[in-house]
Coordinates of C-alpha atoms in Angstrom, one line a residue:
X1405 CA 89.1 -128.2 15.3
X1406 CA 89.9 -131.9 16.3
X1407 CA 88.4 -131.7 19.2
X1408 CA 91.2 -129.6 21.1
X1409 CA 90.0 -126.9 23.6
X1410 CA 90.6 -122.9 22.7
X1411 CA 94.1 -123.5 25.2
X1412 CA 95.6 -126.3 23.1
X1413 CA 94.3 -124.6 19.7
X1414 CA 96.0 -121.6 21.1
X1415 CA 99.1 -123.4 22.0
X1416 CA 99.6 -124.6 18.4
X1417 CA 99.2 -121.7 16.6
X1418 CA 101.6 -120.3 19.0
X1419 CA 103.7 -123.1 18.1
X1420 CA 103.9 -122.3 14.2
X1421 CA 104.7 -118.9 14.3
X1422 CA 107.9 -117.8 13.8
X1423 CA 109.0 -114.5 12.0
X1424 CA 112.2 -114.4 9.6
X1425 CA 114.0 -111.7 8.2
X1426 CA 114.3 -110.8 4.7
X1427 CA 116.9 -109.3 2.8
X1428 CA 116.7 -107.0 0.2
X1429 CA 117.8 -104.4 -1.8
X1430 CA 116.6 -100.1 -0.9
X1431 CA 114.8 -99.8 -4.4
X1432 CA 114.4 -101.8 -7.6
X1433 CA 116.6 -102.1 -10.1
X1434 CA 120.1 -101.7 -8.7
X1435 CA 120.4 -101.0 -4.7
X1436 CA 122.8 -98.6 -3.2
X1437 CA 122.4 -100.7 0.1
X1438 CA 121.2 -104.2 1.9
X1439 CA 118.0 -103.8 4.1
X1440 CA 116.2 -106.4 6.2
X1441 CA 112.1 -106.6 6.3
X1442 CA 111.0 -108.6 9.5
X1443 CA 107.8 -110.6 8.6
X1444 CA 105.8 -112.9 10.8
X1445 CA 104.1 -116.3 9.3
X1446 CA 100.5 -116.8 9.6
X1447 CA 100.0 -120.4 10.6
X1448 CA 97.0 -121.8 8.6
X1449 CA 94.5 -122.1 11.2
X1450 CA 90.5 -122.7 11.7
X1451 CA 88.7 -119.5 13.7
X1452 CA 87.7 -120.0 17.4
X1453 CA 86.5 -118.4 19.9
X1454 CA 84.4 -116.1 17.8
X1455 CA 80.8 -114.4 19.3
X1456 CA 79.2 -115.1 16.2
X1457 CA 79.2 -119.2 15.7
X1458 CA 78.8 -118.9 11.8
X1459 CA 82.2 -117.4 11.9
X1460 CA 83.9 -120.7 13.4
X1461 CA 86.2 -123.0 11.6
X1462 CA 86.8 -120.9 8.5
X1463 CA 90.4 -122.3 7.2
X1464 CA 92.9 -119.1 6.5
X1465 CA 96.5 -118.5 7.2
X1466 CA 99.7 -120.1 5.0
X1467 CA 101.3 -116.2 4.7
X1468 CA 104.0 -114.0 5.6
X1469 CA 102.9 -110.6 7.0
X1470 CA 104.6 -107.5 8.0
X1471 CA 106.0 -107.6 11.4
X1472 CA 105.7 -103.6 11.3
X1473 CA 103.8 -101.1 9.7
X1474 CA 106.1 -100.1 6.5
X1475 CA 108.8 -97.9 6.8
X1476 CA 110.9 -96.0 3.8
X1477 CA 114.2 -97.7 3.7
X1478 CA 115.8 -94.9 4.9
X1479 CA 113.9 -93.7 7.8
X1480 CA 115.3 -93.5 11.2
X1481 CA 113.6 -92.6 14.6
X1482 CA 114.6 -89.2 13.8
X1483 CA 113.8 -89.1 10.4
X1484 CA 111.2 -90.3 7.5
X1485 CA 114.1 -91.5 4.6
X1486 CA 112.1 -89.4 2.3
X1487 CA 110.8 -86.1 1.0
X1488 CA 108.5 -87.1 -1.0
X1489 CA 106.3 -89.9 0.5
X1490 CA 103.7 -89.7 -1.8
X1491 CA 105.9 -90.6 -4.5
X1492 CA 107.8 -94.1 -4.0
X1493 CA 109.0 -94.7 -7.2
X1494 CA 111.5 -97.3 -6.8
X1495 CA 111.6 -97.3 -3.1
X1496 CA 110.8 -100.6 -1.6
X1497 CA 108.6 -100.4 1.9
X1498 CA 110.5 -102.2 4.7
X1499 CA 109.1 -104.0 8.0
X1500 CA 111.1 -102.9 10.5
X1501 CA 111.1 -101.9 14.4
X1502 CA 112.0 -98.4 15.4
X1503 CA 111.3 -96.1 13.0
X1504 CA 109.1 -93.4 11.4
X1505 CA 106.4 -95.1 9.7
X1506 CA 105.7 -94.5 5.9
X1507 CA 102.7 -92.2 6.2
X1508 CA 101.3 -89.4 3.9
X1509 CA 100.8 -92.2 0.9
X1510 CA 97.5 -92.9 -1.1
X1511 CA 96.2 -95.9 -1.6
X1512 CA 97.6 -96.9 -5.1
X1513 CA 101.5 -95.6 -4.1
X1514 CA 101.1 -97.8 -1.5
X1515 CA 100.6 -100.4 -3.3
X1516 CA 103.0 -99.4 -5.4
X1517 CA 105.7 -99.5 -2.2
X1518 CA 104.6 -103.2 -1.0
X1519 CA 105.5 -103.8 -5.0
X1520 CA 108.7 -102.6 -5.3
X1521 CA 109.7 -105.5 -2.8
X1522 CA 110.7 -108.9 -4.0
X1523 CA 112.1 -111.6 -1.7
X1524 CA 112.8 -115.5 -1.3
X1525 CA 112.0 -115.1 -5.7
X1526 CA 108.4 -113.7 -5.0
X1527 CA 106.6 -110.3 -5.1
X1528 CA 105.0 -108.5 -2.2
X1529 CA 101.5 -106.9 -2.1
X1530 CA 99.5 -104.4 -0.2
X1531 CA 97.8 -106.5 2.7
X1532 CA 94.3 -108.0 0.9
X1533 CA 91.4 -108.0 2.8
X1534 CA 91.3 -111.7 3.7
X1535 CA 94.8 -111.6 5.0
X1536 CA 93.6 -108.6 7.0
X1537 CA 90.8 -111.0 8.5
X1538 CA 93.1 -113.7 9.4
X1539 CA 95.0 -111.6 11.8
X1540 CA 91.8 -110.0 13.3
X1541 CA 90.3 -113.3 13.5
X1542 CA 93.4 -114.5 14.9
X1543 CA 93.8 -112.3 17.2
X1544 CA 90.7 -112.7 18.9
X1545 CA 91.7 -116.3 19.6
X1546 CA 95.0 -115.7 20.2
X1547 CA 94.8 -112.2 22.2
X1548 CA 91.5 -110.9 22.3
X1549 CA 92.2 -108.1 24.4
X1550 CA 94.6 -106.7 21.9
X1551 CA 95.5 -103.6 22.3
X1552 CA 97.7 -100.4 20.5
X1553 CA 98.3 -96.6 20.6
X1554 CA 94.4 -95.5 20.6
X1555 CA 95.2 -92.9 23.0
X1556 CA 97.9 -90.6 22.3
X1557 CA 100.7 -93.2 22.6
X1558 CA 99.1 -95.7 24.7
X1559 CA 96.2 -98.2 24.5
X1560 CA 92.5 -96.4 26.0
X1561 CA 92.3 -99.2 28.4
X1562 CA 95.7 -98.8 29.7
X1563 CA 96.8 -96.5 32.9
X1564 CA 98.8 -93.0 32.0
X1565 CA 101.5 -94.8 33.0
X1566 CA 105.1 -94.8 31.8
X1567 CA 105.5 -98.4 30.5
X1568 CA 102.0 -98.5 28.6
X1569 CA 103.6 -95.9 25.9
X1570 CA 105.2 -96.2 23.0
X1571 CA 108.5 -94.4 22.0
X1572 CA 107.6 -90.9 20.4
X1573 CA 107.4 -90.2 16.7
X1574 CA 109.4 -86.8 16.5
X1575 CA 107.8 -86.3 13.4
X1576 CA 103.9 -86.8 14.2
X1577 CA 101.5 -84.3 14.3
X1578 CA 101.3 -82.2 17.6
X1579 CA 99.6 -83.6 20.4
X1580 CA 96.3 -81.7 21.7
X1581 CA 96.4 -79.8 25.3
X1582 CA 97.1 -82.5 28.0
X1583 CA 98.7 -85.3 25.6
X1584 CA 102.6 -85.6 25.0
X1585 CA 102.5 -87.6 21.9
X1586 CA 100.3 -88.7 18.8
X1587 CA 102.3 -91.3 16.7
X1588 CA 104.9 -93.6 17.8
X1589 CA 107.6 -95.6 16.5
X1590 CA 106.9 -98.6 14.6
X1591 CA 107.0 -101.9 17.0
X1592 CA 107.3 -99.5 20.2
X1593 CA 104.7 -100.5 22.6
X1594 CA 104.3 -103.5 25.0
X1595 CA 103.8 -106.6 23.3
X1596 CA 99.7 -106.8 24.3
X1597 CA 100.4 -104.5 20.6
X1598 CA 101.1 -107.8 19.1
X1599 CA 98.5 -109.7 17.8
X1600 CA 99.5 -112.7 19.6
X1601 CA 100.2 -111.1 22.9
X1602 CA 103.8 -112.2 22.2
X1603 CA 107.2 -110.5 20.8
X1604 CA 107.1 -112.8 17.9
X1605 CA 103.5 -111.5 16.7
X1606 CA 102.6 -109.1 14.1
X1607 CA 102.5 -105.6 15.9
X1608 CA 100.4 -102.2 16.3
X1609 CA 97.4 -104.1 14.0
X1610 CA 95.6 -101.8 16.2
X1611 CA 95.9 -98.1 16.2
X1612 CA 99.1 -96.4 15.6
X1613 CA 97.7 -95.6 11.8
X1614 CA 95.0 -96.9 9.9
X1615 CA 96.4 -99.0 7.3
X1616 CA 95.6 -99.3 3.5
X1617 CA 94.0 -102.6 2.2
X1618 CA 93.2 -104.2 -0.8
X1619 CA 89.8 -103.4 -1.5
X1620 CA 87.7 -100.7 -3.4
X1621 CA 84.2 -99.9 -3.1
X1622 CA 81.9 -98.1 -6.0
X1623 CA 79.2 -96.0 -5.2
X1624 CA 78.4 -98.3 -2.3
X1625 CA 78.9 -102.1 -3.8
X1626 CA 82.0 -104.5 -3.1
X1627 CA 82.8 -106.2 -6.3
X1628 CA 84.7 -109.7 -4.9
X1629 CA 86.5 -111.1 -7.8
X1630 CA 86.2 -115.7 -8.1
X1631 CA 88.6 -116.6 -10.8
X1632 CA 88.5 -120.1 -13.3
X1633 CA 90.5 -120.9 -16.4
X1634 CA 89.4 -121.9 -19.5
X1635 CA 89.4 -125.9 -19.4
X1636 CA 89.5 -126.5 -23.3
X1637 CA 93.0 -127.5 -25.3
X1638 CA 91.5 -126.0 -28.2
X1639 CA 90.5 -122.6 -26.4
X1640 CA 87.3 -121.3 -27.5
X1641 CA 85.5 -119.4 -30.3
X1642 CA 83.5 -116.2 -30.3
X1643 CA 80.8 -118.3 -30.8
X1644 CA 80.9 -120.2 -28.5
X1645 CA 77.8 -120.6 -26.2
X1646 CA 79.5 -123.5 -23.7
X1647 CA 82.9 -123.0 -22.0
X1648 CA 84.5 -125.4 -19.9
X1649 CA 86.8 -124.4 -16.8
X1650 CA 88.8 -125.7 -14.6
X1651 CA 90.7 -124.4 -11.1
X1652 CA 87.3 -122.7 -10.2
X1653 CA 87.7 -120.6 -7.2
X1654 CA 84.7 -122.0 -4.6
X1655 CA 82.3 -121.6 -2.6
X1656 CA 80.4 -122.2 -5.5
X1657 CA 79.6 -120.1 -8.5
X1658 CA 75.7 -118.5 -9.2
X1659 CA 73.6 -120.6 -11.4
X1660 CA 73.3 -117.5 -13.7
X1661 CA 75.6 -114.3 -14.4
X1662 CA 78.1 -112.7 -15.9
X1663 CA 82.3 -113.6 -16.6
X1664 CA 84.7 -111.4 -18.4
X1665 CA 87.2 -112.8 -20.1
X1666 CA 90.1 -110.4 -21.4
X1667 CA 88.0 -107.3 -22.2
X1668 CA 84.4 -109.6 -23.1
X1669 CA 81.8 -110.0 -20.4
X1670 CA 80.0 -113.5 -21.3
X1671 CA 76.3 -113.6 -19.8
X1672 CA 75.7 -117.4 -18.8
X1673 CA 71.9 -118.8 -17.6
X1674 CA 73.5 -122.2 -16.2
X1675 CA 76.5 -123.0 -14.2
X1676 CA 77.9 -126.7 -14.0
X1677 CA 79.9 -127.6 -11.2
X1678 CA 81.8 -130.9 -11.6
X1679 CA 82.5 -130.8 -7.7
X1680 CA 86.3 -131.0 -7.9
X1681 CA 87.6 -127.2 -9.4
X1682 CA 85.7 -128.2 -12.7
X1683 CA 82.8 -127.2 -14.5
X1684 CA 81.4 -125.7 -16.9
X1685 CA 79.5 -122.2 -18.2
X1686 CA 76.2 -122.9 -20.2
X1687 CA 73.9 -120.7 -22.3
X1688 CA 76.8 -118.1 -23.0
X1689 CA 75.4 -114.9 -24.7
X1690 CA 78.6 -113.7 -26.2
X1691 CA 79.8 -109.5 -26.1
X1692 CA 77.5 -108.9 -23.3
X1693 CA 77.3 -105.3 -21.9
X1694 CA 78.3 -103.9 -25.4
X1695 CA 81.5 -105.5 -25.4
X1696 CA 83.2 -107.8 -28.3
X1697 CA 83.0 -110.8 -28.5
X1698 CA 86.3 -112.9 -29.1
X1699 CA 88.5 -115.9 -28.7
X1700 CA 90.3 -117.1 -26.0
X1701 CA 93.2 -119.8 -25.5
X1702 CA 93.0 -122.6 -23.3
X1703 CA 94.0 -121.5 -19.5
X1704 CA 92.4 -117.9 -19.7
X1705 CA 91.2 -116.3 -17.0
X1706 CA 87.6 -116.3 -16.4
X1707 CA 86.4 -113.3 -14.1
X1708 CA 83.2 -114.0 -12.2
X1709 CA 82.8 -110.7 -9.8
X1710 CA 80.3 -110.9 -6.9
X1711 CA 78.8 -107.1 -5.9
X1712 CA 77.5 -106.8 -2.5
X1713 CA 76.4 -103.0 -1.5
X1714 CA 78.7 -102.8 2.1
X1715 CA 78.0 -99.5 2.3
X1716 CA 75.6 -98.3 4.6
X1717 CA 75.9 -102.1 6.3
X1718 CA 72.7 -103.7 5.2
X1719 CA 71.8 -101.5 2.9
X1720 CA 71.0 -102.0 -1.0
X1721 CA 72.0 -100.4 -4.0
X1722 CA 71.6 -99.9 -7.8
X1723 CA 72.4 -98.3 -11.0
X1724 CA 70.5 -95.4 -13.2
X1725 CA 69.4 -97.1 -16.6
X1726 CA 69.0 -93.9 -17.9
X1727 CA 70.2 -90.1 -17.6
X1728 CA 68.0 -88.6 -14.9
X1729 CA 67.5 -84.5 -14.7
X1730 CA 67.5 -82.4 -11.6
X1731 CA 63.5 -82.6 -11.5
X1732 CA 62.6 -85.7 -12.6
X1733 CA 60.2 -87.6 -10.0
X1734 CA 60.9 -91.3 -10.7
X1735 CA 63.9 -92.7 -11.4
X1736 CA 64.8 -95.4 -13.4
X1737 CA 67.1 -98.3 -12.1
X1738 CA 68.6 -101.8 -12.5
X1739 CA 70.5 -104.0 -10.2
X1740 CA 74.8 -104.5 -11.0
X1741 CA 75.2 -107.7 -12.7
X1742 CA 76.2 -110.5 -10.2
X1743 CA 74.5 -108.6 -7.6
X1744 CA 74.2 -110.3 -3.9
X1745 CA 71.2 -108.1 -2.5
X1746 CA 69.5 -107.0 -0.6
X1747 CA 67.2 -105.6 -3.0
X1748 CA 66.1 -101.7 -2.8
X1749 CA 62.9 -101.4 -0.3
X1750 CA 59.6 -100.3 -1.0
X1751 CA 60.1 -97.0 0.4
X1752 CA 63.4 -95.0 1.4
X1753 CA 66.2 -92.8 0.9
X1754 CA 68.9 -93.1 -1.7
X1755 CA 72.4 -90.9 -1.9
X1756 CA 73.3 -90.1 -5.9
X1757 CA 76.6 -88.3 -5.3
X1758 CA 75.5 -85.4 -2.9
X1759 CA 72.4 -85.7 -3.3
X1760 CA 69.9 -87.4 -1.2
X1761 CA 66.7 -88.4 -2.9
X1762 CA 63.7 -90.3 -0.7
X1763 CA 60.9 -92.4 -2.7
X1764 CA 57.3 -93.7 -2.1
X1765 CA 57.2 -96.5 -4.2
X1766 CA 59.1 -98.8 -6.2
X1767 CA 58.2 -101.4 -9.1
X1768 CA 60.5 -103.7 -11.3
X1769 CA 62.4 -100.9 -12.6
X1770 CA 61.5 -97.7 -11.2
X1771 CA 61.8 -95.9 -7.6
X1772 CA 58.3 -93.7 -8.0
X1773 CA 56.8 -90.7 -5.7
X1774 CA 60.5 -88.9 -5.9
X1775 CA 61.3 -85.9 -3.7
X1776 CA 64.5 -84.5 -5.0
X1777 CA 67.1 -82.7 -2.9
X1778 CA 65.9 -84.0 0.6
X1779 CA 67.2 -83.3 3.9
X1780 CA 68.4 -80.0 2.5
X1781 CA 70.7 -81.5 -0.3
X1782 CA 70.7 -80.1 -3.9
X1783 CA 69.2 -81.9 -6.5
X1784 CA 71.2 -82.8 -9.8
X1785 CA 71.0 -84.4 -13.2
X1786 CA 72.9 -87.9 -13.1
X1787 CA 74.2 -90.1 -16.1
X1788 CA 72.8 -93.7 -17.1
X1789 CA 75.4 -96.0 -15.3
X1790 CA 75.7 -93.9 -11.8
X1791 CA 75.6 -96.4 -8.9
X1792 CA 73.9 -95.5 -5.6
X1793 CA 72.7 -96.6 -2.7
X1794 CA 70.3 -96.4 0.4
X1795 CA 70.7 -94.1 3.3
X1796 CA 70.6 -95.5 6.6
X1797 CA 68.9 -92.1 8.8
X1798 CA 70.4 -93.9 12.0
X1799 CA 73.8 -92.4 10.7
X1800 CA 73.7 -89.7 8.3
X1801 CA 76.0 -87.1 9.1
X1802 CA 77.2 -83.9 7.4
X1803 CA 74.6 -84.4 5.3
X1804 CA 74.4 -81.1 3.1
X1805 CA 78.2 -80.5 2.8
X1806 CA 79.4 -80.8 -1.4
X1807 CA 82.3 -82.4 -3.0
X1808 CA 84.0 -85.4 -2.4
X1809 CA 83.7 -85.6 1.2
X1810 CA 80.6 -84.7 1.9
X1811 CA 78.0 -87.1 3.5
X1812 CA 79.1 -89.7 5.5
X1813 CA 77.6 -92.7 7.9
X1814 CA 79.5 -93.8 11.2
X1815 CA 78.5 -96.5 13.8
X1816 CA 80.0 -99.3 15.7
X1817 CA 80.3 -102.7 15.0
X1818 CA 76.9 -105.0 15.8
X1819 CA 78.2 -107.8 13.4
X1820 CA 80.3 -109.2 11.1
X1821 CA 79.0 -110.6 7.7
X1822 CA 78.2 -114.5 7.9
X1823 CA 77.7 -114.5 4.0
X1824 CA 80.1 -117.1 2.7
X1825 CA 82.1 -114.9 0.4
X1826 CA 82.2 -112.0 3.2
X1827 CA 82.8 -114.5 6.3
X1828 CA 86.4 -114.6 4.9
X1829 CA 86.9 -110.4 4.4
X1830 CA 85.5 -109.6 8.5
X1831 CA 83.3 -107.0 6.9
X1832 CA 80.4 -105.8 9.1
X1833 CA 76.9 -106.8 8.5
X1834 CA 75.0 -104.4 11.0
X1835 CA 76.1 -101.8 13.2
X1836 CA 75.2 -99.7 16.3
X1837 CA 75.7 -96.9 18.2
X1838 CA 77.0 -98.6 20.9
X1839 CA 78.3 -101.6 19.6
X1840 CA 77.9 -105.1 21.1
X1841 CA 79.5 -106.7 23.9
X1842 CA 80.4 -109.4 22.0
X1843 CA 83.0 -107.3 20.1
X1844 CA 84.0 -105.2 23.3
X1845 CA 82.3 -102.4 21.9
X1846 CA 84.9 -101.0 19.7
X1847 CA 85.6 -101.6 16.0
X1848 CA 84.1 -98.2 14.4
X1849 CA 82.6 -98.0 10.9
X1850 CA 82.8 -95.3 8.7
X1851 CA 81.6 -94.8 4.8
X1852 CA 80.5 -92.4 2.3
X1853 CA 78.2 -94.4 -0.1
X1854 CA 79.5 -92.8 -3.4
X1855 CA 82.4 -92.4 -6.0
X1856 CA 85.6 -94.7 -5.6
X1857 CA 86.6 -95.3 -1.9
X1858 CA 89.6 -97.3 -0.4
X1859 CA 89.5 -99.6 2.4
X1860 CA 91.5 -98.5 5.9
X1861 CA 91.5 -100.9 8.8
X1862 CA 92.5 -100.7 12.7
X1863 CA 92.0 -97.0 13.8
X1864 CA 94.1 -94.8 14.8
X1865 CA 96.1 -93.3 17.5
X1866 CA 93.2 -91.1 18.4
X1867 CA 90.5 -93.6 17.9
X1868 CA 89.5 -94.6 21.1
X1869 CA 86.9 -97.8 21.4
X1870 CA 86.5 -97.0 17.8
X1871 CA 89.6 -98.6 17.3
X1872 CA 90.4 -102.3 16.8
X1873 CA 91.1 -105.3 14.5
X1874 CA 87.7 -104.9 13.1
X1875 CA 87.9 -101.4 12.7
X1876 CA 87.1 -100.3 8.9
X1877 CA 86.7 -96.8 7.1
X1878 CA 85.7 -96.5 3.8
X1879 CA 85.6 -92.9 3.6
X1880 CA 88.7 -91.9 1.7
X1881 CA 88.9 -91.7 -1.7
X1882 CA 92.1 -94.0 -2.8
X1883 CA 94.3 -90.9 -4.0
X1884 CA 93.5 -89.2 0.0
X1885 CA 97.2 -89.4 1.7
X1886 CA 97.3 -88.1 5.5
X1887 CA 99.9 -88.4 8.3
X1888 CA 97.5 -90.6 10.4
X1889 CA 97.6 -93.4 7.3
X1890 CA 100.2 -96.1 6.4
X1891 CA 100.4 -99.5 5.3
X1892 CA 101.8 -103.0 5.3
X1893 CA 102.8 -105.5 2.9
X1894 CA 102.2 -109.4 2.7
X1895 CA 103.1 -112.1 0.9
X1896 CA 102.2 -115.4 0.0
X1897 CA 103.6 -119.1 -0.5

């Protein structure tokens, strides 16, 4: 940090950001009018300030973010701009103060929406999960008390006092018994909403609506993509059983795993890092996974994806090698490729779908002393390929309940992942009940441990101390659309 105190840190990130609007067209293709997205610019910065030291100094910023959560193009404050918000098409999603937010989208039409936008030559994008972190991160340094509509139209720490609300969203859910509003107006509150305590920052981060981000689980496990490019004039082979890269994505690669390269997943045993973006992939078994094996020009991508089970927080997870039946006692199991750990105990509970299945015993590649259907869930076959993971008892709720939204885990924040992949993502290691002090004792976590789920972050206007930068539910499924979700869109330089 250069040796300047948190006040003079704070003082010139304050000092590099500015917001600017953009103009744009209403859809793609050809617009029927002009609209203007307001977007604030993430100073690159080093973290500060943080109650975990591991999380100091990590370099992020250099990005243009929503001011606003995204709005149709045509909304109003009377009005959504749309009938159909579950269907952008051409739409483009806006930033802008004073209107109906763009709720009642999934996951991938929200993406989608951010797409549709194109300004200053470049494309827009649903936020990612770094660029999420950089403003929770930076808000801690830069307003750690932030605040937002967590209760009903104001913050939860904040009097029921006329100038703590928001402006009402006329077209928000009804308020329960003793409340007088739900949803407000995008950019509406008191600038402690911002995430730099000031008009200029990035607003209602917290609360409001949770917000779509980047990043999918499976059955449990994170995959985080780390991208090279083939280093070779020539390209390479199918046979080839060396391939040099270059621009490789750090921290640094395994020393074994497994690339894909178009539709080919390569199996490496050695991994050569040159120390400046260059290196090289040794002991390649070509067609790996049953894939084919092919050629490749010079400047391919090379996909190296990282799995870490995030869901339950500290938990572990695996794959059936084999199709399992309803009765079956021991169950066979690998780990993904690229896997991060932990590794499965010696003794547990695992979720397969909705089923919840404890174990005795465990070798190399089998869980042993299997009782099926436990804590009154139904036992079922499963295919060869099914992810799972463990159970963490501390937080299983609504635990015999079918279908996609059956059981599901839900703590508080105890701390965030110091893992130097996750350190950049503000993804919780371990949770609470309670929470820690540290973080306030907000920032709720919520997941369901199997099929496809979607990231949301921030909470809610209902949230309470669950709210918060830190916030994250992965408990949707990407195509879930509700009036209490929306979204923003980022873009970089």
């Amino acid at each position: 940090m250069g040796g300047l105190s948190l006040a003079q840190l704070r003082d010139q990130i304050l000092a590099g950001t500015r917001e600017r609007h953009f103009i744009h067209g209403d859809v793609t293709g050809t617009p029927t009018k002009q609209v203007v997205s307001t977007m604030v610019y993430i100073p690159k910065f080093k973290t500060a300030g943080l109650p975990q030291p591991e999380l100091n100094g990590l370099e992020l910023g250099g990005f243009w973010v929503d001011k606003y959560q995204c709005s149709h193009p045509n909304a109003t404050s009377t009005t959504r701009g749309t009938s159909t918000p579950n269907s952008p098409g051409t739409a483009i999603a806006v930033s802008q103060a004073g209107v109906v937010p763009w709720t009642d989208i999934d996951w991938n039409n929200a993406k989608i929406a951010c797409e549709n936008r194109f300004v200053d030559g470049g494309q827009c994008h649903l936020m990612t999960p770094k660029e999420w972190a950089a403003i929770a991160y930076l808000s801690w340094l830069l307003n750690p008390d932030l605040k937002g509509n967590t209760n009903y139209g104001r913050d939860h720490r904040d009097a029921n006092s006329w100038e703590n609300f928001g402006i009402k969203d006329p077209l928000a859910p009804t308020p329960p018994t003793g409340q007088i509003m739900t949803r407000v107006l995008t950019g509406t509150g008191p600038s402690t909403w911002s995430h730099n305590g000031q008009a200029n920052g990035v607003f209602d981060i917290v609360g409001n609506v949770w917000e779509w981000v980047d990043l999918l689980i499976e059955d449990g496990v994170y995959a985080h993509a780390k991208t090279a490019k083939i280093n070779d004039a020539d390209g390479i082979t199918a046979a080839d059983s060396t391939i040099a890269l270059k621009n490789i994505e750090y921290p640094a690669w395994p020393a074994s795993g497994v690339v894909t390269i178009g539709t080919e997943d390569i199996k490496y045993t050695s991994f050569l890092d040159n120390g400046d973006g260059t290196g090289a992939l040794i002991g390649c078994t070509r067609g790996y996974n049953g894939t084919t094996a092919a050629s490749a020009a010079n400047n391919a991508v090379v996909t190296l994806k990282l799995r870490y089970c995030i869901a339950p927080p500290g938990g572990a997870a695996a794959k059936l090698t084999a199709n399992i039946t309803a009765s079956q006692t021991t169950i066979p199991y690998s780990y993904p490729d690229n896997y991060r750990g932990p590794e499965l105990p010696n003794a547990g509970t695992i979720q397969i779908d909705n089923e919840q299945i404890t174990y005795t015993g465990k070798t190399a590649t089998e869980l042993t002393g299997c009782t099926r259907g436990a804590n009154g869930t139904t036992a079922a076959a499963a295919n060869a390929g099914k992810g799972f993971a463990t159970v963490d008892l501390n937080f299983n709720y609504n635990v015999t309940a079918t279908g996609d939204y059956g059981q599901y885990g839900y703590a508080k924040l105890n701390a965030l992942s110091i893992d130097p992949e996750l350190k950049y993502l503000a993804l919780p290691a371990s949770v609470s009940s309670g929470g820690n002090s540290g973080y306030k004792n907000m920032h709720g976590y919520w997941w369901r441990a199997y099929k496809q789920r979607a990231a949301l972050r921030g909470g809610y206007w209902g949230g309470g101390s669950v709210a918060g930068a830190f916030a994250l539910a992965l408990n949707d499924l990407p195509s879930y659309a509700s009036s209490y979700i929306g979204f923003r869109a980022c873009k970089s330089i």
